mmCIF file of C-alpha atoms in Angstrom:
data_model
loop_
_atom_site.group_PDB
_atom_site.id
_atom_site.type_symbol
_atom_site.label_atom_id
_atom_site.label_comp_id
_atom_site.label_asym_id
_atom_site.label_seq_id
_atom_site.Cartn_x
_atom_site.Cartn_y
_atom_site.Cartn_z
ATOM 1 C CA UNK A 15 138.323 182.900 0.068
ATOM 2 C CA UNK A 16 141.932 183.246 -0.623
ATOM 3 C CA UNK A 17 143.448 186.232 -2.310
ATOM 4 C CA UNK A 18 145.306 185.891 -5.430
ATOM 5 C CA UNK A 19 148.471 187.081 -5.812
ATOM 6 C CA UNK A 20 149.095 189.848 -8.317
ATOM 7 C CA UNK A 21 152.477 191.241 -10.044
ATOM 8 C CA UNK A 22 152.249 193.857 -7.328
ATOM 9 C CA UNK A 23 153.276 191.819 -4.582
ATOM 10 C CA UNK A 24 155.894 189.888 -6.111
ATOM 11 C CA UNK A 25 157.355 193.274 -6.708
ATOM 12 C CA UNK A 26 157.061 194.405 -3.077
ATOM 13 C CA UNK A 27 158.873 191.204 -2.017
ATOM 14 C CA UNK A 28 161.890 192.000 -4.192
ATOM 15 C CA UNK A 29 162.183 195.440 -2.880
ATOM 16 C CA UNK A 30 162.638 194.111 0.585
ATOM 17 C CA UNK A 31 165.350 191.739 0.196
ATOM 18 C CA UNK A 32 167.323 194.351 -1.795
ATOM 19 C CA UNK A 33 167.057 196.596 1.423
ATOM 20 C CA UNK A 34 167.873 193.819 3.776
ATOM 21 C CA UNK A 35 171.241 193.142 1.377
ATOM 22 C CA UNK A 36 171.766 196.631 1.680
ATOM 23 C CA UNK A 37 171.351 196.558 5.494
ATOM 24 C CA UNK A 38 173.914 194.032 5.591
ATOM 25 C CA UNK A 39 176.683 195.072 3.186
ATOM 26 C CA UNK A 40 176.292 198.458 5.494
ATOM 27 C CA UNK A 41 176.888 196.517 8.531
ATOM 28 C CA UNK A 42 180.147 194.738 7.264
ATOM 29 C CA UNK A 43 181.524 198.112 6.113
ATOM 30 C CA UNK A 44 181.057 199.392 9.449
ATOM 31 C CA UNK A 45 182.920 196.671 11.218
ATOM 32 C CA UNK A 46 185.793 196.624 8.985
ATOM 33 C CA UNK A 47 185.996 200.265 9.727
ATOM 34 C CA UNK A 48 186.077 199.689 13.641
ATOM 35 C CA UNK A 49 188.628 197.007 12.995
ATOM 36 C CA UNK A 50 191.055 199.224 10.967
ATOM 37 C CA UNK A 51 190.749 201.899 13.625
ATOM 38 C CA UNK A 52 191.395 199.249 16.209
ATOM 39 C CA UNK A 53 194.554 198.203 14.680
ATOM 40 C CA UNK A 54 195.763 201.615 14.397
ATOM 41 C CA UNK A 55 195.514 202.327 18.045
ATOM 42 C CA UNK A 56 196.651 198.983 19.300
ATOM 43 C CA UNK A 57 199.585 199.313 21.802
ATOM 44 C CA UNK A 58 202.945 197.461 20.954
ATOM 45 C CA UNK A 59 204.364 194.444 22.800
ATOM 46 C CA UNK A 60 206.413 196.807 24.751
ATOM 47 C CA UNK A 61 203.550 198.678 26.032
ATOM 48 C CA UNK A 62 201.784 195.822 26.440
ATOM 49 C CA UNK A 63 203.825 194.496 28.687
ATOM 50 C CA UNK A 64 204.510 197.794 30.787
ATOM 51 C CA UNK A 65 201.004 198.009 30.785
ATOM 52 C CA UNK A 66 200.592 194.573 32.334
ATOM 53 C CA UNK A 67 203.474 195.161 34.664
ATOM 54 C CA UNK A 68 201.280 197.990 35.735
ATOM 55 C CA UNK A 69 198.155 196.236 36.416
ATOM 56 C CA UNK A 70 200.117 193.585 37.932
ATOM 57 C CA UNK A 71 201.788 196.046 40.193
ATOM 58 C CA UNK A 72 198.304 198.131 40.712
ATOM 59 C CA UNK A 73 196.773 194.599 41.443
ATOM 60 C CA UNK A 74 199.432 193.742 43.727
ATOM 61 C CA UNK A 75 199.016 197.103 45.758
ATOM 62 C CA UNK A 76 195.294 196.922 45.645
ATOM 63 C CA UNK A 77 195.853 192.948 47.253
ATOM 64 C CA UNK A 78 198.198 194.122 49.976
ATOM 65 C CA UNK A 79 195.913 197.408 50.462
ATOM 66 C CA UNK A 80 192.902 194.791 50.661
ATOM 67 C CA UNK A 81 194.993 192.832 52.843
ATOM 68 C CA UNK A 82 195.767 195.306 55.056
ATOM 69 C CA UNK A 83 191.865 196.644 55.265
ATOM 70 C CA UNK A 84 191.364 192.947 56.415
ATOM 71 C CA UNK A 85 194.071 192.966 58.855
ATOM 72 C CA UNK A 86 192.447 196.207 60.653
ATOM 73 C CA UNK A 87 188.658 194.967 60.042
ATOM 74 C CA UNK A 88 189.773 192.082 62.025
ATOM 75 C CA UNK A 89 191.111 193.776 64.635
ATOM 76 C CA UNK A 90 188.500 196.536 64.817
ATOM 77 C CA UNK A 91 186.212 193.434 64.916
ATOM 78 C CA UNK A 92 188.431 191.621 67.568
ATOM 79 C CA UNK A 93 188.072 195.690 69.620
ATOM 80 C CA UNK A 94 184.573 195.583 68.980
ATOM 81 C CA UNK A 95 183.761 192.179 70.786
ATOM 82 C CA UNK A 96 186.109 193.231 73.598
ATOM 83 C CA UNK A 97 184.280 196.534 74.492
ATOM 84 C CA UNK A 98 181.182 194.350 73.706
ATOM 85 C CA UNK A 99 182.175 192.121 76.376
ATOM 86 C CA UNK A 100 183.236 195.029 78.618
ATOM 87 C CA UNK A 101 179.797 196.538 77.966
ATOM 88 C CA UNK A 102 177.871 193.299 79.068
ATOM 89 C CA UNK A 103 180.115 193.141 82.186
ATOM 90 C CA UNK A 104 178.950 196.871 82.649
ATOM 91 C CA UNK A 105 175.496 195.663 82.347
ATOM 92 C CA UNK A 106 175.796 193.133 84.372
ATOM 93 C CA UNK A 107 177.172 195.261 87.308
ATOM 94 C CA UNK A 108 174.461 197.863 86.572
ATOM 95 C CA UNK A 109 172.113 195.245 87.222
ATOM 96 C CA UNK A 110 173.700 194.255 90.131
ATOM 97 C CA UNK A 111 173.725 197.674 91.686
ATOM 98 C CA UNK A 112 170.292 198.005 90.821
ATOM 99 C CA UNK A 113 169.307 194.797 92.795
ATOM 100 C CA UNK A 114 171.625 196.107 95.476
ATOM 101 C CA UNK A 115 170.016 199.739 95.684
ATOM 102 C CA UNK A 116 166.565 197.907 95.756
ATOM 103 C CA UNK A 117 167.417 195.844 98.758
ATOM 104 C CA UNK A 118 169.165 198.970 100.536
ATOM 105 C CA UNK A 119 165.846 200.781 99.890
ATOM 106 C CA UNK A 120 163.904 197.971 101.322
ATOM 107 C CA UNK A 121 166.173 197.943 104.467
ATOM 108 C CA UNK A 122 165.791 201.557 104.831
ATOM 109 C CA UNK A 123 162.076 201.447 104.504
ATOM 110 C CA UNK A 124 162.491 198.795 107.124
ATOM 111 C CA UNK A 125 164.774 200.627 109.406
ATOM 112 C CA UNK A 126 162.479 203.662 108.879
ATOM 113 C CA UNK A 127 159.332 201.665 110.338
ATOM 114 C CA UNK A 128 161.677 200.533 113.281
ATOM 115 C CA UNK A 129 162.729 204.087 114.062
ATOM 116 C CA UNK A 130 158.883 205.063 113.744
ATOM 117 C CA UNK A 131 158.198 202.310 116.461
ATOM 118 C CA UNK A 132 161.133 203.571 118.419
ATOM 119 C CA UNK A 133 159.694 207.062 118.471
ATOM 120 C CA UNK A 134 156.510 206.084 119.531
ATOM 121 C CA UNK A 135 158.161 203.565 122.420
ATOM 122 C CA UNK A 136 160.171 206.575 123.389
ATOM 123 C CA UNK A 137 157.358 209.098 123.447
ATOM 124 C CA UNK A 138 155.605 206.504 125.793
ATOM 125 C CA UNK A 139 158.516 205.989 127.989
ATOM 126 C CA UNK A 140 159.174 209.815 128.365
ATOM 127 C CA UNK A 141 155.326 210.059 129.107
ATOM 128 C CA UNK A 142 155.568 207.404 131.911
ATOM 129 C CA UNK A 143 159.072 209.353 133.197
ATOM 130 C CA UNK A 144 156.775 212.600 133.222
ATOM 131 C CA UNK A 145 153.760 210.630 135.335
ATOM 132 C CA UNK A 146 156.576 208.693 137.270
ATOM 133 C CA UNK A 147 158.527 212.288 138.207
ATOM 134 C CA UNK A 148 155.069 213.865 139.148
ATOM 135 C CA UNK A 149 154.299 210.996 141.532
ATOM 136 C CA UNK A 150 157.703 210.959 143.317
ATOM 137 C CA UNK A 151 157.357 214.990 143.435
ATOM 138 C CA UNK A 152 154.107 214.408 145.573
ATOM 139 C CA UNK A 153 155.784 211.600 147.274
ATOM 140 C CA UNK A 154 158.422 213.635 148.329
ATOM 141 C CA UNK A 155 156.095 216.865 149.199
ATOM 142 C CA UNK A 156 153.700 214.221 151.367
ATOM 143 C CA UNK A 157 157.329 212.711 152.787
ATOM 144 C CA UNK A 158 158.654 216.435 153.915
ATOM 145 C CA UNK A 159 155.178 217.166 155.573
ATOM 146 C CA UNK A 160 155.092 214.506 157.416
ATOM 147 C CA UNK A 161 158.505 215.212 158.520
ATOM 148 C CA UNK A 162 157.617 218.638 159.600
ATOM 149 C CA UNK A 163 154.554 217.712 161.558
ATOM 150 C CA UNK A 164 156.594 215.064 163.494
ATOM 151 C CA UNK A 165 159.342 217.707 164.003
ATOM 152 C CA UNK A 166 156.911 219.793 165.465
ATOM 153 C CA UNK A 167 155.126 217.415 167.327
ATOM 154 C CA UNK A 168 157.927 215.994 168.763
ATOM 155 C CA UNK A 169 160.986 218.711 168.987
ATOM 156 C CA UNK A 170 160.030 220.193 172.528
ATOM 157 C CA UNK A 171 159.738 216.304 173.998
ATOM 158 C CA UNK A 172 163.446 215.168 172.526
ATOM 159 C CA UNK A 173 164.859 218.268 172.728
ATOM 160 C CA UNK A 174 163.978 218.538 176.830
ATOM 161 C CA UNK A 175 165.240 214.982 177.146
ATOM 162 C CA UNK A 176 168.492 215.240 174.883
ATOM 163 C CA UNK A 177 169.129 218.518 176.814
ATOM 164 C CA UNK A 178 168.561 216.943 180.101
ATOM 165 C CA UNK A 179 170.975 214.127 179.264
ATOM 166 C CA UNK A 180 173.503 216.146 177.604
ATOM 167 C CA UNK A 181 173.686 218.669 180.610
ATOM 168 C CA UNK A 182 173.781 215.423 183.024
ATOM 169 C CA UNK A 183 176.632 214.098 181.500
ATOM 170 C CA UNK A 184 178.529 217.856 181.018
ATOM 171 C CA UNK A 185 178.018 219.110 184.463
ATOM 172 C CA UNK A 186 180.691 221.199 185.531
ATOM 173 C CA UNK A 187 182.216 221.181 189.297
ATOM 174 C CA UNK A 188 181.078 224.355 190.174
ATOM 175 C CA UNK A 189 178.717 226.915 187.785
ATOM 176 C CA UNK A 190 179.374 230.592 188.614
ATOM 177 C CA UNK A 191 175.933 232.030 187.836
ATOM 178 C CA UNK A 192 176.077 235.650 186.736
ATOM 179 C CA UNK A 193 172.950 237.779 186.951
ATOM 180 C CA UNK A 194 172.189 239.624 183.595
ATOM 181 C CA UNK A 195 168.926 241.246 183.456
ATOM 182 C CA UNK A 196 166.651 239.897 180.597
ATOM 183 C CA UNK A 197 164.766 242.520 178.498
ATOM 184 C CA UNK A 198 161.307 242.009 177.511
ATOM 185 C CA UNK A 199 160.950 240.021 174.516
ATOM 186 C CA UNK A 200 159.388 240.996 171.106
ATOM 187 C CA UNK A 201 158.506 239.393 167.727
ATOM 188 C CA UNK A 202 161.441 240.312 165.331
ATOM 189 C CA UNK A 203 159.614 242.374 162.285
ATOM 190 C CA UNK A 204 162.497 243.855 160.828
ATOM 191 C CA UNK A 205 165.498 242.225 158.998
ATOM 192 C CA UNK A 206 167.503 239.791 160.768
ATOM 193 C CA UNK A 207 171.219 238.815 160.622
ATOM 194 C CA UNK A 208 171.525 234.707 161.047
ATOM 195 C CA UNK A 209 173.721 232.502 162.736
ATOM 196 C CA UNK A 210 174.063 228.621 163.533
ATOM 197 C CA UNK A 211 175.948 228.028 166.986
ATOM 198 C CA UNK A 212 176.699 223.872 167.137
ATOM 199 C CA UNK A 213 179.508 222.098 168.684
ATOM 200 C CA UNK A 214 180.907 225.334 169.927
ATOM 201 C CA UNK A 215 181.339 226.869 166.522
ATOM 202 C CA UNK A 216 179.625 229.848 165.140
ATOM 203 C CA UNK A 217 178.689 230.258 161.424
ATOM 204 C CA UNK A 218 176.955 232.633 159.162
ATOM 205 C CA UNK A 219 173.804 231.430 157.800
ATOM 206 C CA UNK A 220 173.006 232.829 154.476
ATOM 207 C CA UNK A 221 169.168 232.213 154.569
ATOM 208 C CA UNK A 222 168.211 235.740 152.788
ATOM 209 C CA UNK A 223 171.144 235.365 149.943
ATOM 210 C CA UNK A 224 169.852 231.504 149.597
ATOM 211 C CA UNK A 225 166.059 232.435 148.994
ATOM 212 C CA UNK A 226 167.376 235.207 146.560
ATOM 213 C CA UNK A 227 168.588 232.598 144.630
ATOM 214 C CA UNK A 228 165.574 230.709 144.801
ATOM 215 C CA UNK A 229 163.569 233.557 143.684
ATOM 216 C CA UNK A 230 165.789 234.127 140.773
ATOM 217 C CA UNK A 231 165.457 230.057 140.117
ATOM 218 C CA UNK A 232 161.904 230.012 140.208
ATOM 219 C CA UNK A 233 161.444 233.411 137.867
ATOM 220 C CA UNK A 234 163.829 231.840 135.502
ATOM 221 C CA UNK A 235 161.411 228.465 135.465
ATOM 222 C CA UNK A 236 158.276 229.566 136.218
ATOM 223 C CA UNK A 237 156.556 228.307 132.923
ATOM 224 C CA UNK A 238 157.534 224.810 133.510
ATOM 225 C CA UNK A 239 156.916 225.181 137.341
ATOM 226 C CA UNK A 240 153.212 226.199 136.893
ATOM 227 C CA UNK A 241 152.835 223.290 134.516
ATOM 228 C CA UNK A 242 153.169 221.144 137.851
ATOM 229 C CA UNK A 243 151.324 220.353 140.483
ATOM 230 C CA UNK A 244 154.350 220.604 143.044
ATOM 231 C CA UNK A 245 157.996 220.722 142.525
ATOM 232 C CA UNK A 246 161.560 220.215 144.605
ATOM 233 C CA UNK A 247 164.821 221.315 144.642
ATOM 234 C CA UNK A 248 168.428 222.618 145.879
ATOM 235 C CA UNK A 249 170.347 225.719 145.360
ATOM 236 C CA UNK A 250 173.482 226.591 146.466
ATOM 237 C CA UNK A 251 176.155 226.333 147.940
ATOM 238 C CA UNK A 252 176.578 229.509 149.766
ATOM 239 C CA UNK A 253 178.888 229.945 152.778
ATOM 240 C CA UNK A 254 178.806 226.130 153.254
ATOM 241 C CA UNK A 255 174.879 225.682 153.013
ATOM 242 C CA UNK A 256 172.805 224.390 150.334
ATOM 243 C CA UNK A 257 168.944 225.181 150.529
ATOM 244 C CA UNK A 258 166.578 222.334 149.345
ATOM 245 C CA UNK A 259 162.707 223.236 149.044
ATOM 246 C CA UNK A 260 159.502 222.261 148.086
ATOM 247 C CA UNK A 261 156.958 224.510 145.807
ATOM 248 C CA UNK A 262 153.782 223.668 145.446
ATOM 249 C CA UNK A 263 150.911 225.175 143.065
ATOM 250 C CA UNK A 264 147.336 225.846 144.310
ATOM 251 C CA UNK A 265 143.842 227.740 142.866
ATOM 252 C CA UNK A 266 143.233 230.748 144.259
ATOM 253 C CA UNK A 267 139.964 233.426 143.859
ATOM 254 C CA UNK A 268 140.644 236.474 142.069
ATOM 255 C CA UNK A 269 138.658 239.482 142.174
ATOM 256 C CA UNK A 270 139.313 242.406 139.645
ATOM 257 C CA UNK A 271 137.096 244.630 138.219
ATOM 258 C CA UNK A 272 135.484 242.181 135.803
ATOM 259 C CA UNK A 273 134.314 240.076 138.469
ATOM 260 C CA UNK A 274 135.765 236.853 140.230
ATOM 261 C CA UNK A 275 137.757 234.253 138.609
ATOM 262 C CA UNK A 276 140.155 231.430 139.857
ATOM 263 C CA UNK A 277 143.946 231.879 139.274
ATOM 264 C CA UNK A 278 147.131 229.751 140.237
ATOM 265 C CA UNK A 279 149.571 230.755 142.570
ATOM 266 C CA UNK A 280 153.171 229.110 143.316
ATOM 267 C CA UNK A 281 154.224 228.884 147.108
ATOM 268 C CA UNK A 282 157.355 228.035 149.097
ATOM 269 C CA UNK A 283 155.774 225.266 151.211
ATOM 270 C CA UNK A 284 159.087 224.324 153.154
ATOM 271 C CA UNK A 285 162.721 224.977 153.203
ATOM 272 C CA UNK A 286 165.884 223.450 154.855
ATOM 273 C CA UNK A 287 169.354 224.720 155.377
ATOM 274 C CA UNK A 288 171.519 221.640 154.779
ATOM 275 C CA UNK A 289 175.422 222.425 155.998
ATOM 276 C CA UNK A 290 177.978 220.729 153.849
ATOM 277 C CA UNK A 291 179.713 219.381 156.762
ATOM 278 C CA UNK A 292 179.461 219.971 160.740
ATOM 279 C CA UNK A 293 182.889 221.772 160.916
ATOM 280 C CA UNK A 294 181.500 224.817 159.277
ATOM 281 C CA UNK A 295 182.390 228.418 161.067
ATOM 282 C CA UNK A 296 185.045 229.644 163.941
ATOM 283 C CA UNK A 297 185.229 228.083 167.252
ATOM 284 C CA UNK A 298 183.232 230.854 169.058
ATOM 285 C CA UNK A 299 185.556 231.830 172.122
ATOM 286 C CA UNK A 300 188.217 232.619 169.172
ATOM 287 C CA UNK A 301 185.757 234.781 167.179
ATOM 288 C CA UNK A 302 184.362 236.832 169.963
ATOM 289 C CA UNK A 303 188.336 237.370 171.204
ATOM 290 C CA UNK A 304 189.643 238.390 167.922
ATOM 291 C CA UNK A 305 188.748 241.729 166.411
ATOM 292 C CA UNK A 306 189.707 240.554 163.273
ATOM 293 C CA UNK A 307 187.620 237.444 163.239
ATOM 294 C CA UNK A 308 185.328 236.328 160.349
ATOM 295 C CA UNK A 309 182.466 236.276 162.931
ATOM 296 C CA UNK A 310 183.107 239.767 164.221
ATOM 297 C CA UNK A 311 183.752 241.238 160.527
ATOM 298 C CA UNK A 312 180.531 239.847 159.219
ATOM 299 C CA UNK A 313 178.465 241.329 162.348
ATOM 300 C CA UNK A 314 180.279 244.978 161.834
ATOM 301 C CA UNK A 315 178.238 245.304 158.495
ATOM 302 C CA UNK A 316 174.893 245.197 160.104
ATOM 303 C CA UNK A 317 173.327 248.275 162.296
ATOM 304 C CA UNK A 318 172.351 247.385 165.529
ATOM 305 C CA UNK A 319 169.319 249.617 164.954
ATOM 306 C CA UNK A 320 168.259 247.825 161.914
ATOM 307 C CA UNK A 321 169.187 244.271 162.312
ATOM 308 C CA UNK A 322 168.374 241.798 165.024
ATOM 309 C CA UNK A 323 170.538 238.772 165.212
ATOM 310 C CA UNK A 324 169.234 235.766 165.498
ATOM 311 C CA UNK A 325 171.110 232.224 166.730
ATOM 312 C CA UNK A 326 170.140 228.973 165.856
ATOM 313 C CA UNK A 327 171.474 227.233 168.960
ATOM 314 C CA UNK A 328 171.872 223.334 169.489
ATOM 315 C CA UNK A 329 172.221 221.501 172.916
ATOM 316 C CA UNK A 330 175.587 221.365 172.859
ATOM 317 C CA UNK A 331 176.206 225.203 172.905
ATOM 318 C CA UNK A 332 173.988 226.700 175.422
ATOM 319 C CA UNK A 333 176.775 227.567 177.565
ATOM 320 C CA UNK A 334 178.616 229.109 174.456
ATOM 321 C CA UNK A 335 175.299 231.015 173.917
ATOM 322 C CA UNK A 336 175.171 232.652 176.952
ATOM 323 C CA UNK A 337 179.453 234.031 176.109
ATOM 324 C CA UNK A 338 177.721 235.217 172.470
ATOM 325 C CA UNK A 339 174.496 236.791 173.861
ATOM 326 C CA UNK A 340 176.651 239.199 176.936
ATOM 327 C CA UNK A 341 179.136 240.089 173.840
ATOM 328 C CA UNK A 342 176.189 240.972 171.360
ATOM 329 C CA UNK A 343 174.405 242.718 174.101
ATOM 330 C CA UNK A 344 177.490 244.508 174.971
ATOM 331 C CA UNK A 345 177.654 246.083 171.184
ATOM 332 C CA UNK A 346 174.067 247.012 171.294
ATOM 333 C CA UNK A 347 172.276 243.918 169.338
ATOM 334 C CA UNK A 348 169.249 242.560 170.009
ATOM 335 C CA UNK A 349 169.329 238.776 170.195
ATOM 336 C CA UNK A 350 166.919 236.108 169.080
ATOM 337 C CA UNK A 351 167.631 232.625 169.938
ATOM 338 C CA UNK A 352 165.923 229.802 168.600
ATOM 339 C CA UNK A 353 166.808 226.713 169.838
ATOM 340 C CA UNK A 354 166.869 223.559 167.834
ATOM 341 C CA UNK A 355 167.704 219.479 168.678
ATOM 342 C CA UNK A 356 170.534 217.568 167.521
ATOM 343 C CA UNK A 357 169.554 216.289 164.282
ATOM 344 C CA UNK A 358 166.868 219.120 163.210
ATOM 345 C CA UNK A 359 167.905 221.094 160.699
ATOM 346 C CA UNK A 360 167.554 224.816 160.265
ATOM 347 C CA UNK A 361 164.075 225.096 158.064
ATOM 348 C CA UNK A 362 161.525 227.626 157.299
ATOM 349 C CA UNK A 363 157.957 227.288 156.111
ATOM 350 C CA UNK A 364 155.123 229.544 155.563
ATOM 351 C CA UNK A 365 153.428 228.212 158.315
ATOM 352 C CA UNK A 366 156.561 228.706 160.970
ATOM 353 C CA UNK A 367 156.585 231.430 163.442
ATOM 354 C CA UNK A 368 158.943 234.619 163.604
ATOM 355 C CA UNK A 369 162.262 234.753 166.257
ATOM 356 C CA UNK A 370 161.300 236.476 169.562
ATOM 357 C CA UNK A 371 163.991 238.867 170.205
ATOM 358 C CA UNK A 372 165.390 240.244 173.519
#
């Protein structure tokens, strides 16, 4: 049902209308007051012009500043573009260097593999060289042994034949025989001085000195020598001679307080004296005639009661040997002769014989 309006409702509506009118009038009064205040504070035309000019100048300055800022920004942008291009180039170079580094590493790896292969090959070659050297030493030993055996077997026959032929070719018109008593010969167990008489020339043979050098060399290299079955070499030169030698290693039975065992021993198998030339030494007749010759001064250094003089004499110097023997007998020395054939070198061996002195 619709509610009926009463007098109270009509009075209420009039009050609301009055409130609205009052509020509108108040608002108008406020607006008028605001307009009056603005009118009092409004600038004069000159001030307005100055203010506008100032604002225009400020705008112009701001515009110039903005233009300058834009120019700087443009320049900075270009710089950034250039740096970006340089960075891209640098990055490209870095990538290229990275590729080159990878390539170099691959090459290094390949070379390392090649070096490893070369090292293996070199090791194999060195082992082959050691084996060949051992075979060569064995071959040299066998050759020297055969040579020694041949010399021992054929020396006497060839010496007699060559001596006979030489004596027939150089037989003098007349020979004066001198009777020289020959003392009983004995084996030389004392110290010896050795000389070579060949082509009428007498030369000192440094057998002892060269053997001392050989002993020093063996002592210095004994660790290496004991690892080889045989070894050869040359010491010298000394006083016009070299010493060529052959060493062999063999097993020996050893006895001590703990029992019997097997040891190794290094021994000289064969040695030869090789002259540097065939004209070494002095002519014998000049040597014994001069009291200051090398031969006489050498002999003076050795006592007659201790040393025996051994002469390695060749077929072409038998007559000179007779003169030498007579000279040394007069000085009180005992003399031992070791005849040799023309091509036979002065040699020594543990299986050789000692000199026989008179």
